[in-house]
Amino acid sequence: KVKIADPQLAQHIATMLQVPLEQLVAVLRFKTLVDPVSKMTIDMPQRQEDALLTRDAMAKELYVRLFDWVVERVNQSMKAEAVAQAGARRIGLLDIYGFEVFDHNTFEQLCI
């Protein structure tokens, strides 16, 4: 059976994700399958090790989505300013090959 090590932390995470605590715990405790024939939902209990893998996968997905959101917001911001200033903004990057200046910049280039 899957044990939630810190119920207060689980409640905090559920609050931040705007989901009920019971739903978050169910995702960790059960693997949900849909029977293709009967269309019935089957909740299969997970082992503790599988629950930890589910937790890690959720954290990784949240990080990816947050990073993509930040990149998109920065790119939008740079485009708006560039249009307003008629291309006056540039980003210079210092990498192992030296200093480069790009005509068209994106936040991803800055992160690399």
XYZ file of C-alpha atoms in Angstrom:
112
model
C 0.000 0.000 0.000
C 1.231 3.486 -0.840
C 2.003 5.630 2.188
C 1.946 9.427 1.982
C 5.016 10.442 3.998
C 3.950 14.043 4.687
C 0.183 14.663 4.531
C 0.633 18.417 5.125
C 2.984 18.666 2.152
C 0.566 16.641 0.033
C -2.222 19.075 0.994
C -0.012 22.041 0.084
C 0.805 20.511 -3.325
C -2.872 19.749 -3.974
C -3.758 23.341 -3.105
C -1.093 24.716 -5.455
C -2.279 22.410 -8.258
C -5.883 23.382 -7.490
C -7.018 19.772 -7.171
C -8.660 18.024 -4.223
C -6.201 16.200 -1.963
C -8.126 12.962 -2.502
C -7.583 13.207 -6.267
C -3.846 13.799 -5.880
C -3.513 10.874 -3.472
C -5.562 8.627 -5.786
C -3.183 9.369 -8.675
C -0.304 8.187 -6.519
C -2.049 5.182 -4.991
C -3.767 3.775 -8.074
C -2.972 3.127 -11.705
C -6.157 3.806 -13.650
C -6.957 1.732 -16.718
C -9.987 1.724 -19.002
C -11.181 -1.649 -20.267
C -11.455 -1.202 -24.053
C -14.357 -3.632 -24.317
C -16.587 -2.698 -21.388
C -15.306 0.906 -21.112
C -15.169 0.388 -17.350
C -12.534 2.215 -15.336
C -10.295 -0.055 -13.286
C -8.186 1.308 -10.431
C -5.254 -0.982 -9.716
C -3.275 -0.359 -6.514
C 0.320 0.707 -7.094
C 3.392 -0.389 -5.185
C 5.300 2.274 -3.253
C 8.085 2.208 -5.872
C 5.592 2.831 -8.686
C 3.987 5.670 -6.736
C 7.410 7.293 -6.391
C 7.934 6.999 -10.151
C 4.512 8.590 -10.715
C 5.436 11.412 -8.335
C 8.722 12.006 -10.148
C 7.030 11.959 -13.565
C 4.464 14.499 -12.357
C 7.214 16.772 -11.022
C 9.141 16.524 -14.281
C 6.035 17.331 -16.343
C 5.204 20.326 -14.145
C 8.759 21.628 -14.523
C 8.646 21.220 -18.319
C 5.311 23.015 -18.576
C 6.463 25.835 -16.290
C 9.720 26.266 -18.214
C 7.845 26.317 -21.555
C 5.456 28.918 -20.144
C 8.331 31.133 -18.959
C 10.063 30.822 -22.346
C 6.857 31.749 -24.175
C 6.220 34.752 -21.919
C 9.785 36.053 -22.325
C 9.622 35.570 -26.103
C 6.296 37.422 -26.261
C 7.709 40.210 -24.143
C 10.779 40.548 -26.337
C 8.660 40.599 -29.505
C 6.412 43.327 -28.104
C 9.367 45.471 -27.099
C 11.158 44.821 -30.379
C 8.137 45.959 -32.356
C 7.776 49.033 -30.175
C 11.454 49.914 -30.543
C 11.800 48.855 -34.186
C 14.308 46.085 -33.523
C 16.531 48.055 -31.161
C 16.913 45.129 -28.712
C 19.594 42.474 -29.057
C 20.912 39.745 -26.845
C 24.586 38.859 -26.898
C 25.598 35.410 -25.715
C 28.967 34.360 -24.408
C 29.575 30.674 -24.976
C 32.596 28.436 -25.374
C 33.090 29.708 -28.936
C 33.087 33.383 -28.024
C 30.628 36.235 -28.174
C 27.748 35.971 -30.637
C 25.043 38.466 -31.591
C 21.887 37.101 -33.202
C 19.543 39.055 -35.458
C 16.571 37.116 -34.089
C 16.752 36.153 -30.431
C 14.721 33.756 -28.368
C 14.805 32.997 -24.675
C 15.872 29.435 -25.463
C 19.166 30.798 -26.872
C 19.789 32.591 -23.604
C 19.167 29.406 -21.606
C 21.577 27.339 -23.708
